[in-house]
Short mmCIF file of C-alpha atoms in Angstrom, two decimals:
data_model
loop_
_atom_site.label_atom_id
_atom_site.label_comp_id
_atom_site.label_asym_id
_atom_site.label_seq_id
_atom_site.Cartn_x
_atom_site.Cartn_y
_atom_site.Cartn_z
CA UNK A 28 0.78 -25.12 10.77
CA UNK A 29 1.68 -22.21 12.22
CA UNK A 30 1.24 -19.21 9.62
CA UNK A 31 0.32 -16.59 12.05
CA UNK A 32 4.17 -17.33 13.80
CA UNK A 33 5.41 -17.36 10.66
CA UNK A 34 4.15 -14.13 9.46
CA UNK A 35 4.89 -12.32 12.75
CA UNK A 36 8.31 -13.68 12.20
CA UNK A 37 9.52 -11.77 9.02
CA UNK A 38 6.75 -8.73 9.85
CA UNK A 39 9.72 -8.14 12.69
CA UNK A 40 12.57 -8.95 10.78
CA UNK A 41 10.91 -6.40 8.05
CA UNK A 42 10.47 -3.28 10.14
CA UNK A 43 12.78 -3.50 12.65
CA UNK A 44 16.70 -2.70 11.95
CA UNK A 45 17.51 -4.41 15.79
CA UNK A 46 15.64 -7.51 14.97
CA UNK A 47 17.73 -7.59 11.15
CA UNK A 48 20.85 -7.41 13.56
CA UNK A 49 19.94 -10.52 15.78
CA UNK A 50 18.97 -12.45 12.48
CA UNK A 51 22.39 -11.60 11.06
CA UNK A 52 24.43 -12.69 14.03
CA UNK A 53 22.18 -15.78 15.15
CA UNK A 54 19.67 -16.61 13.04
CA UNK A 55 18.63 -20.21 15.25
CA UNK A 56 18.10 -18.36 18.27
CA UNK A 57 15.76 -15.94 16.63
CA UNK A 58 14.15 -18.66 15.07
CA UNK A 59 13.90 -20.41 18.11
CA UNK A 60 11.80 -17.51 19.92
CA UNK A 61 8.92 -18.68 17.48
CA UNK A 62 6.50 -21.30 17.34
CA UNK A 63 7.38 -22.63 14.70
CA UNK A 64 7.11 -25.93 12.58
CA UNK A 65 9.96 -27.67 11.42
CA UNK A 66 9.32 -27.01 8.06
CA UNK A 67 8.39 -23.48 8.84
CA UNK A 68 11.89 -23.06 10.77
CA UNK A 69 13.77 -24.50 7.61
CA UNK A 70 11.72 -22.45 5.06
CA UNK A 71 12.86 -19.31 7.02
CA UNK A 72 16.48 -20.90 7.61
CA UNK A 73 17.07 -21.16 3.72
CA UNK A 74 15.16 -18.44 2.61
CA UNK A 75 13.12 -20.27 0.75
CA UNK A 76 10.23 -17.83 -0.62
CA UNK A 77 8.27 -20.79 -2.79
CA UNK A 78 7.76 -22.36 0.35
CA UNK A 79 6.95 -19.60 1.89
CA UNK A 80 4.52 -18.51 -0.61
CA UNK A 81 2.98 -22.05 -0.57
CA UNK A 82 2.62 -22.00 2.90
CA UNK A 83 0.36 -18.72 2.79
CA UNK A 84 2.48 -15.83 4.11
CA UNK A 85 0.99 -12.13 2.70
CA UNK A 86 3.06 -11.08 -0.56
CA UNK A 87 3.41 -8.07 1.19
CA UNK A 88 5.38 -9.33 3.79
CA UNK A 89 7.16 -12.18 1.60
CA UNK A 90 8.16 -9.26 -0.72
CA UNK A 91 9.74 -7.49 1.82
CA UNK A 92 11.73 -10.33 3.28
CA UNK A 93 12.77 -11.14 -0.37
CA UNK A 94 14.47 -7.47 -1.34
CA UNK A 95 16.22 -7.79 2.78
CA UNK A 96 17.51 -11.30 1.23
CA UNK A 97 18.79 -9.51 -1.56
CA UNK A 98 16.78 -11.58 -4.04
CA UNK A 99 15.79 -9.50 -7.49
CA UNK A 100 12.28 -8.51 -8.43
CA UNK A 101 11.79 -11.53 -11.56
CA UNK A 102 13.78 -13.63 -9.53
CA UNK A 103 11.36 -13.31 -6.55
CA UNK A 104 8.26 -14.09 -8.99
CA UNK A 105 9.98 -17.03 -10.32
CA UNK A 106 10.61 -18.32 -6.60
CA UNK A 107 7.04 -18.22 -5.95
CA UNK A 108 6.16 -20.20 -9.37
CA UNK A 109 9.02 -22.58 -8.51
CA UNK A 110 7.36 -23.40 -4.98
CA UNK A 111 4.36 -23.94 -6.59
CA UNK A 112 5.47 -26.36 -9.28
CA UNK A 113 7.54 -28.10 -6.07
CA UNK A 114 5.36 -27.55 -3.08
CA UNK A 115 1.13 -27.77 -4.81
CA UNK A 116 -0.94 -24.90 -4.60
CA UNK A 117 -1.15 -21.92 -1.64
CA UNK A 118 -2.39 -24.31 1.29
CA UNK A 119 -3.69 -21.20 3.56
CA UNK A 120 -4.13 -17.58 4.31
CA UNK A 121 -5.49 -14.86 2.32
CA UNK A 122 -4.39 -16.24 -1.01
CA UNK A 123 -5.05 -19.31 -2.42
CA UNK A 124 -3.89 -19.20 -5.71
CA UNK A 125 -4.90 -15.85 -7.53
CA UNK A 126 -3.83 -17.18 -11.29
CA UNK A 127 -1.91 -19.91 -12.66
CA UNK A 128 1.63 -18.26 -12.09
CA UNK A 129 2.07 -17.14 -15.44
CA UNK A 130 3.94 -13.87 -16.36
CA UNK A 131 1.55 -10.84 -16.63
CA UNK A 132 5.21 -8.84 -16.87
CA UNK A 133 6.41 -7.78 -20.12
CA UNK A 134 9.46 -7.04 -18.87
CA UNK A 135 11.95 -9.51 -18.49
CA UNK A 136 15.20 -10.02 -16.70
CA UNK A 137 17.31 -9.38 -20.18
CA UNK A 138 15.82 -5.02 -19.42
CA UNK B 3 -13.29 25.56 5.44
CA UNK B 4 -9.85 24.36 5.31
CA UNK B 5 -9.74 21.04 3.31
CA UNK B 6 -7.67 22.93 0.14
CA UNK B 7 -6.71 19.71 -1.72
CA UNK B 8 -8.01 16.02 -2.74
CA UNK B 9 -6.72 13.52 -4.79
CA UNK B 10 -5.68 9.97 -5.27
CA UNK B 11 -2.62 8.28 -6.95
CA UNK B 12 -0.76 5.18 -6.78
CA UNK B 13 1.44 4.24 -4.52
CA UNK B 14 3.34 0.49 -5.97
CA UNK B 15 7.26 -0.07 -5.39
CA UNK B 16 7.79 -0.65 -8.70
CA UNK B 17 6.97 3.13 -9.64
CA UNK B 18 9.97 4.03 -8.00
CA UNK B 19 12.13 0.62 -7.14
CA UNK B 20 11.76 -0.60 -11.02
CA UNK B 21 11.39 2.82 -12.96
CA UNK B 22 14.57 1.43 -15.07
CA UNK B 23 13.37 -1.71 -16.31
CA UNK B 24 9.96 0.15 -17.62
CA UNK B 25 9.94 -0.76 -21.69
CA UNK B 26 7.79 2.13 -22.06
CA UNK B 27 9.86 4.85 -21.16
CA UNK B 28 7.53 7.56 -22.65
CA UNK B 29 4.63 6.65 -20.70
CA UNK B 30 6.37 6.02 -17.96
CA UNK B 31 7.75 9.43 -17.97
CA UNK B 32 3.84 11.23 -18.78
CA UNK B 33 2.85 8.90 -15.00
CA UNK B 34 5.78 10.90 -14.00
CA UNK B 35 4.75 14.17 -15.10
CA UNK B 36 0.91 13.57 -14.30
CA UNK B 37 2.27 13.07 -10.51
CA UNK B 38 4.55 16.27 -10.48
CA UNK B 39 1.57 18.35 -12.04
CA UNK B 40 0.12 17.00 -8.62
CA UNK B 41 3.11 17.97 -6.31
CA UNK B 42 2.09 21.55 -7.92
CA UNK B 43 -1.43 21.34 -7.44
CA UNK B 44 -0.49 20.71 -3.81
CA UNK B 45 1.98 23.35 -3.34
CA UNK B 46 -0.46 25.88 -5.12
CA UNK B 47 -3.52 24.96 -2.51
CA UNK B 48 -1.17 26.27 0.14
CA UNK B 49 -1.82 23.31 2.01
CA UNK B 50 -0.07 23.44 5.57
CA UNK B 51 -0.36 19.44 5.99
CA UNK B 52 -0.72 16.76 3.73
CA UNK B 53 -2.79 13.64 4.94
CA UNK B 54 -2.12 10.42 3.26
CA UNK B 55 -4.50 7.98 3.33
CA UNK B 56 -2.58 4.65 2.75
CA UNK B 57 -3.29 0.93 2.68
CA UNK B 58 -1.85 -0.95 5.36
CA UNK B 59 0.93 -3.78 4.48
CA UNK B 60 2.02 -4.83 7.50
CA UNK B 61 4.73 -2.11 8.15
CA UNK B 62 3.04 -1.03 11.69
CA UNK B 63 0.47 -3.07 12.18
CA UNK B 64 0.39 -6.99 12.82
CA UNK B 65 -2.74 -9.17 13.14
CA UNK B 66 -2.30 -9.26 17.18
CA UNK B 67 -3.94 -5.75 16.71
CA UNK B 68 -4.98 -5.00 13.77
CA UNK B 69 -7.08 -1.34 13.13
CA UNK B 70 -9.48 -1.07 10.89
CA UNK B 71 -8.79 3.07 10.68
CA UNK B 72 -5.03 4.29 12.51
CA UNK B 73 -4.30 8.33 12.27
CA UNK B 74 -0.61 8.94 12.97
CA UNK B 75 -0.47 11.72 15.41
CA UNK B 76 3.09 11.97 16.24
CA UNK B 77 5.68 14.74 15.05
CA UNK B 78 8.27 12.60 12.57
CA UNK B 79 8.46 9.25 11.22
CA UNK B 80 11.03 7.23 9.40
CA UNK B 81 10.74 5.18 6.31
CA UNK B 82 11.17 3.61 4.06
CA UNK B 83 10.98 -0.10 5.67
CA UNK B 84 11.81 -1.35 2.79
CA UNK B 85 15.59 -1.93 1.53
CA UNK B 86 16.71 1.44 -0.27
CA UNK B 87 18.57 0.01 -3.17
CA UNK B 88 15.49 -2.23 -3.77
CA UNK B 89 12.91 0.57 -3.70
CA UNK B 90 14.94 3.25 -5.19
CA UNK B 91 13.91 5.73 -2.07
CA UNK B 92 16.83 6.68 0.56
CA UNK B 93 15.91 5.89 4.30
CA UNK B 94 14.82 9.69 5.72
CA UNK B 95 12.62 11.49 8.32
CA UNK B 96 9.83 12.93 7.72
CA UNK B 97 7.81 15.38 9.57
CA UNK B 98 4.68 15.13 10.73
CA UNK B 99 1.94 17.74 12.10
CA UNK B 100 1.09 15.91 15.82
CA UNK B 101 -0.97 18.72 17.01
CA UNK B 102 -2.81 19.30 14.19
CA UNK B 103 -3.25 15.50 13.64
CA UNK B 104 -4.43 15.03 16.96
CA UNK B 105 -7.30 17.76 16.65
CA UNK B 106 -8.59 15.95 13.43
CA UNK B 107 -8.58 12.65 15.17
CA UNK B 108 -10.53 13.98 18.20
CA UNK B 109 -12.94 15.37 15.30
CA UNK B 110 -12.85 12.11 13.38
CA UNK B 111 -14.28 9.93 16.86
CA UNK B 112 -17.16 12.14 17.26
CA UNK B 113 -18.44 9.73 14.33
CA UNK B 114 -16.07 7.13 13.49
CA UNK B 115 -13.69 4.82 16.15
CA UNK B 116 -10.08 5.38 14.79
CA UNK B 117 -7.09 4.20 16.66
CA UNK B 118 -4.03 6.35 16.64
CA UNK B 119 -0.24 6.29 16.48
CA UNK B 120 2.79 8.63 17.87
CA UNK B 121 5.17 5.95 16.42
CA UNK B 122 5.04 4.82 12.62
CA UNK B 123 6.86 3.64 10.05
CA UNK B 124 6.63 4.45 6.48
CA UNK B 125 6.81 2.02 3.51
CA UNK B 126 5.99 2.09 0.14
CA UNK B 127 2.36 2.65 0.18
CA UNK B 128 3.75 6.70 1.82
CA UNK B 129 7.40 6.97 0.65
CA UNK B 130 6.53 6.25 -3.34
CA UNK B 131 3.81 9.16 -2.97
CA UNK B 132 6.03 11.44 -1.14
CA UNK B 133 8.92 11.01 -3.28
CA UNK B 134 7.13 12.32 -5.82
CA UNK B 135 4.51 14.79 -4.06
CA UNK B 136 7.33 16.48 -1.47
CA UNK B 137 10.56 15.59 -2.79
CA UNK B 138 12.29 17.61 0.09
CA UNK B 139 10.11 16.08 2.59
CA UNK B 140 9.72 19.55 3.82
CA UNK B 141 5.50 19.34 4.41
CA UNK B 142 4.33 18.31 7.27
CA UNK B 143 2.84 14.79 6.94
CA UNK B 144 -0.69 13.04 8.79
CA UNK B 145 -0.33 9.33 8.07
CA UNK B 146 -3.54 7.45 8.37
CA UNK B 147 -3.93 3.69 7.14
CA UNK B 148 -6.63 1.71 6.30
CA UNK B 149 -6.29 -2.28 6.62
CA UNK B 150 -6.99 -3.55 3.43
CA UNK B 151 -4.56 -6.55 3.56
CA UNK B 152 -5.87 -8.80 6.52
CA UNK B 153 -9.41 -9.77 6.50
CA UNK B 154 -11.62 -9.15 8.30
CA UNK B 155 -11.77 -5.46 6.62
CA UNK B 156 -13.69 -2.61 6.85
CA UNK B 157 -17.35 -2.24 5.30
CA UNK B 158 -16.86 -0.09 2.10
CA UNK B 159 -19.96 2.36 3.96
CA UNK B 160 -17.45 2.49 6.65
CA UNK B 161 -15.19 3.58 4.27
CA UNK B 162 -17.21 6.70 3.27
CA UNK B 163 -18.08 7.15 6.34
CA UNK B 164 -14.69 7.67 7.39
CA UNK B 165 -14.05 10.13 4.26
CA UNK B 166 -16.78 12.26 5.62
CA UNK B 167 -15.61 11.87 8.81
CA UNK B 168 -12.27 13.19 7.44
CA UNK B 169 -13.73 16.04 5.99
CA UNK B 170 -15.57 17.59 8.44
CA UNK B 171 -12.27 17.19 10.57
CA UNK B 172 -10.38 19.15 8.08
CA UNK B 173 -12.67 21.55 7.67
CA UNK B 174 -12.95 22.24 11.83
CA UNK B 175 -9.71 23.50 11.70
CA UNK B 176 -7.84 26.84 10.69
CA UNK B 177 -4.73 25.44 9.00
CA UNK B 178 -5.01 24.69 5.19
CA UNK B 179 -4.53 20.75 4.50
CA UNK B 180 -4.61 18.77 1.67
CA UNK B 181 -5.63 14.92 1.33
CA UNK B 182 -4.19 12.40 -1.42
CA UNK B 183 -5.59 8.72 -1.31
CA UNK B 184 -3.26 6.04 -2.37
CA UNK B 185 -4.07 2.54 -3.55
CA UNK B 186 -3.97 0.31 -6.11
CA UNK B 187 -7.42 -1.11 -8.58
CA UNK B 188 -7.42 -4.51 -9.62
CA UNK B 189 -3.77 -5.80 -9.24
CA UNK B 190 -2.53 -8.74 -7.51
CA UNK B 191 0.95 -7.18 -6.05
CA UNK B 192 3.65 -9.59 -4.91
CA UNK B 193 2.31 -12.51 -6.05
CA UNK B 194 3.28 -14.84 -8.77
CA UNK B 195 0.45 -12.64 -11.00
CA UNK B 196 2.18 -9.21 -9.86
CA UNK B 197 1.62 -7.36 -13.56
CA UNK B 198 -2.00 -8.80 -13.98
CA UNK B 199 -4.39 -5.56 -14.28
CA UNK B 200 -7.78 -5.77 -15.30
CA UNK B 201 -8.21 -2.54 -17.21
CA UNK B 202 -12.31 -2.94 -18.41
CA UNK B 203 -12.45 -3.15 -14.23
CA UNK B 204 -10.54 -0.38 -13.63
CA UNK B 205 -11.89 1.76 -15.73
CA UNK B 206 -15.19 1.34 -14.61
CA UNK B 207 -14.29 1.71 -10.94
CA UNK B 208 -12.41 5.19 -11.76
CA UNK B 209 -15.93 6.29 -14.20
CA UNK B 210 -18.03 5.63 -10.53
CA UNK B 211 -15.19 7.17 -8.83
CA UNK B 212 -14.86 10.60 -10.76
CA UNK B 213 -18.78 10.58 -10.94
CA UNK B 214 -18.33 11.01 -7.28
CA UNK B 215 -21.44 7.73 -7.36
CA UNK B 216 -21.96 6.75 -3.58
CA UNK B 217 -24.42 3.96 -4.47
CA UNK B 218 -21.99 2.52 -7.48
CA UNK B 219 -19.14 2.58 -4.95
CA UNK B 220 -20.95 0.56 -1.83
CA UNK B 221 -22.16 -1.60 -5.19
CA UNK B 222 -19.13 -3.95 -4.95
CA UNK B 223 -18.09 -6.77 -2.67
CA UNK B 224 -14.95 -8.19 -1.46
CA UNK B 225 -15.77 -11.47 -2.90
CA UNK B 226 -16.26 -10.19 -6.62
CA UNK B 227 -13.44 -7.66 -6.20
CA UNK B 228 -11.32 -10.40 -4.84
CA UNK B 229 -11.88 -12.56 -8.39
CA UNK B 230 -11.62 -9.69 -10.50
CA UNK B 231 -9.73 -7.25 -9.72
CA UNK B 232 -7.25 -9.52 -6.75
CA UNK B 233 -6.07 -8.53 -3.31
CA UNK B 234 -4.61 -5.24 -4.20
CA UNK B 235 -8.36 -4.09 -5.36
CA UNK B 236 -9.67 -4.21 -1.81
CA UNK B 237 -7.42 -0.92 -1.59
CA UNK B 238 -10.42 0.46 -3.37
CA UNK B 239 -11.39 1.57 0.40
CA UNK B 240 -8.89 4.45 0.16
CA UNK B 241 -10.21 5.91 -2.99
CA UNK B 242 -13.59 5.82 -1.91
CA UNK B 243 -12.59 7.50 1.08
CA UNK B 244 -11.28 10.67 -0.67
CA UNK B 245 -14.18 11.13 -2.98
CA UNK B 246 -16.65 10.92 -0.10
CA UNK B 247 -14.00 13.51 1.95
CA UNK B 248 -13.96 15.76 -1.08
CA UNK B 249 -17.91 15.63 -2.09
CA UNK B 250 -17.13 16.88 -5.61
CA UNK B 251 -16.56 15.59 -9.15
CA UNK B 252 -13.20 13.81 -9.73
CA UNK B 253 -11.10 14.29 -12.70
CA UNK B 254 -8.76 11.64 -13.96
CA UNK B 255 -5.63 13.03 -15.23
CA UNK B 256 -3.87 10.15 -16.15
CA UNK B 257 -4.17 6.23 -16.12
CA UNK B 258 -2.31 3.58 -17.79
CA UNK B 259 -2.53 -0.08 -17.79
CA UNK B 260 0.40 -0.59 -19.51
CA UNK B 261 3.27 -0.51 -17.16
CA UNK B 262 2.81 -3.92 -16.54
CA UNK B 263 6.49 -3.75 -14.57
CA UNK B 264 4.79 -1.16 -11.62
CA UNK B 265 2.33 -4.00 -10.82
CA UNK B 266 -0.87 -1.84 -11.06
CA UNK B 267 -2.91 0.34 -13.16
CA UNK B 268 -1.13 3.68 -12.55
CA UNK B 269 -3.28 6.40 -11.52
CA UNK B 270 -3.60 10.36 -10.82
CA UNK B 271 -6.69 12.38 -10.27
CA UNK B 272 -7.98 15.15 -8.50
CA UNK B 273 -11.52 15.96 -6.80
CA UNK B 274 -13.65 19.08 -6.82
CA UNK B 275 -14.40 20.06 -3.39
CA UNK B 276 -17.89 20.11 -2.87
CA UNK B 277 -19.37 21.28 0.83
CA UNK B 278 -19.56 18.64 3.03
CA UNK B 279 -22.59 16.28 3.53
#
C-alpha cells in the first residue's frame, strides 16, 4: 500500500489548476507518474471516494477531490459509508474509524 | 505596543459552501451577525494587517515537508483551492503585508523555529474567515499555519509558546495589526461523522480558553482529544495560540452546536489584551 502516493496524488490535483488540466486531458499518464497500486490506480481512475476513504487518505484532501469531481456534500458522506459497508473498516492513516458512519447531520438531501 | 486586535472564530466550508441547506436559519443568521460584529471590531482597532492563524489541510504543505509553524511572507496570494460553486467563495487575490510579515518572522525565530512562505495558497481554513472579516479583501493579510492534520504535531506548550512568540513580534513593530485564530473544537470534518460535535467538550475547552488558563490548556492530550472531541479538535493549537498572544481574558460572543450542517461547533470570541509575558 502506497497511501503516501496516493495522497500526494490528489494533494496536486487539489491545488494546482495545471495539474487539473493534465488529469482532464490524460488521466493514465498522470496516474502513471505515481507509485501506485493497482487498486490505488483504479480507486483514483473511477473516483471512487469509499475506497478511498477505506484506504486512509485525509478527509481533507478526499473532500477536496470530491467537490473537483463534482460530487455533492450528503452524497460525499454517503460514499464514504458505502466504502465502508463494501470495503471493512479505514485500514491506515490518521483515521481509523472515528464513529460508526452514522448521520450526525440533520439536514438531509430533501433541504 | 501594536498588537490592536485578538480573536478566534471558525473557519468550516460549510459556513459558507452550505449556508442554504442550514434548517436553522435564525441561528445561522445570529453566527452571521456575531462574525460581522467582528469584521467591525477589526476595522475599529485600526489594524493595518490582519494575521490569520490557520490550521493546515494540505493546501501548501505535503508530508515531504511538513512545518510544524509556516508565516506567509509574500505580498498576495490566491485562494480559494477549493471549487467556487462548492464553497460558495469566488476564486480572488488577496493582499498580503511581505515586509511587515517578514519583520515579525525575524522576531518570531529569536524564540521559536518557524518556516516561511512567499508563495501560498488559501483554502477554506482563510477564505471562510475573510469572507466574512474583509469582504473586499482590501486588508492586508499575514497567513501563518499550524499543522494540525498530519501527525507528528506540535506540543500544545509549543503552541503557546508560539502565541507569545507572536506577540512580542507584533508588539516590536510600529504598524497596528490584529490577530484572529481559526479552528474548529471537537468535530470530525470530512468524514463519514462530519456533524458530530461534542458540545459538554466544547464548552469546557472555550470556559479554559476565555479564562485565559495556561495550565488547563497544556492539560489535554492528543490521544484523549482524538476520542473525544476527533481530528478537527487537534486544531485546538490555534486557539491556544491567540489567548497566549493576547494575555488577557477572552469573551465568547457566540457559540452554537446546533448547525450540525457547518460540521463544527461555530464559534466567535474576542481577547482582552493583556501586556505580554
Amino acid at each position: 500500500m502506497s497511501l503516501y502516493n496516493t495522497q500526494k496524488f490528489l494533494y496536486e490535483l487539489n491545488r494546482d489548476e495545471a495539474t487539473q488540466a493534465r488529469y482532464r486531458a490524460d488521466l493514465e499518464a498522470l496516474i502513471g507518474g505515481f507509485d501506485l497500486t493497482g487498486e490505488e490506480s483504479n480507486a483514483l481512475r473511477e473516483g471512487d471516494i469509499g475506497l478511498l476513504y477505506v484506504l486512509g487518505v485525509n478527509g481533507q484532501i478526499l473532500m477536496h477531490y470530491a467537490a473537483f469531481l463534482g460530487i455533492e456534500w450528503f452524497d460525499y458522506l454517503d460514499q464514504m459509508r458505502a466504502g465502508i459497508e463494501k470495503y471493512g473498516p479505514v485500514r491506515a492513516g490518521v483515521y481509523a474509524m472515528t464513529g460508526g458512519g452514522d448521520s450526525f447531520t440533520t439536514e438531509g438531501k430533501e433541504s | 505596543m501594536s498588537l490592536v486586535y485578538a480573536g478566534v472564530l471558525s473557519h468550516a466550508p460549510g459556513i459558507t459552501g452550505r449556508a442554504d441547506l442550514a434548517k436553522n436559519t435564525g441561528l445561522r443568521d445570529e453566527f452571521y451577525a456575531a462574525l460581522d460584529q467582528q469584521r467591525q471590531e477589526i476595522e475599529a482597532s485600526g489594524a493595518e494587517a490582519l494575521i490569520v492563524v490557520a490550521a493546515e489541510h494540505f493546501a501548501n504543505f505535503f508530508m515531504n515537508n511538513m512545518p510544524a509553524y509556516c508565516i506567509g511572507i509574500g505580498d498576495r496570494y490566491e485562494g480559494p483551492i477549493e471549487d467556487p460553486d462548492w464553497l460558495k467563495i469566488a476564486k480572488t487575490s488577496v493582499p498580503g503585508a511581505g515586509d511587515l510579515a517578514a519583520k515579525i518572522t525575524r522576531e518570531v525565530m529569536h524564540t521559536v523555529d518557524v518556516a516561511y512562505a512567499e508563495e501560498w495558497k488559501f483554502d477554506h481554513g482563510i477564505m471562510v474567515p475573510l469572507n466574512f472579516l474583509t469582504p473586499q479583501y482590501d486588508l492586508p493579510i499575514i497567513p501563518v499555519n499550524i499543522n494540525c492534520q498530519g501527525p507528528p504535531l506540535t506540543p500544545l506548550p509549543r503552541a503557546w509558546a508560539f502565541g507569545e512568540a507572536l506577540r512580542g513580534a507584533c508588539d516590536s513593530v510600529p504598524e497596528k495589526v490584529a490577530i484572529v485564530g481559526t479552528g474548529g473544537i471537537s468535530h470530525w470534518p470530512a468524514t463519514p461523522d462530519s456533524g458530530k460535535i461534542n458540545e459538554a467538550w466544547d464548552r469546557d475547552f472555550l470556559d479554559r480558553l476565555m479564562r485565559n488558563d495556561r495550565a488547563a490548556l497544556m492539560d489535554y492530550d492528543d490521544e484523549e482529544t482524538y476520542q473525544e472531541a476527533g481530528q478537527g479538535g487537534f486544531e485546538i493549537r490555534t486557539f491556544i495560540t491567540i489567548a497566549a498572544a493576547a494575555g488577557g481574558l477572552g469573551e465568547l460572543q457566540f457559540y452554537t452546536a446546533e448547525l450540525p450542517i457547518f460540521a463544527v461547533g461555530c464559534t466567535v470570541a474576542k481577547f482582552s489584551l493583556d501586556s505580554a509575558s
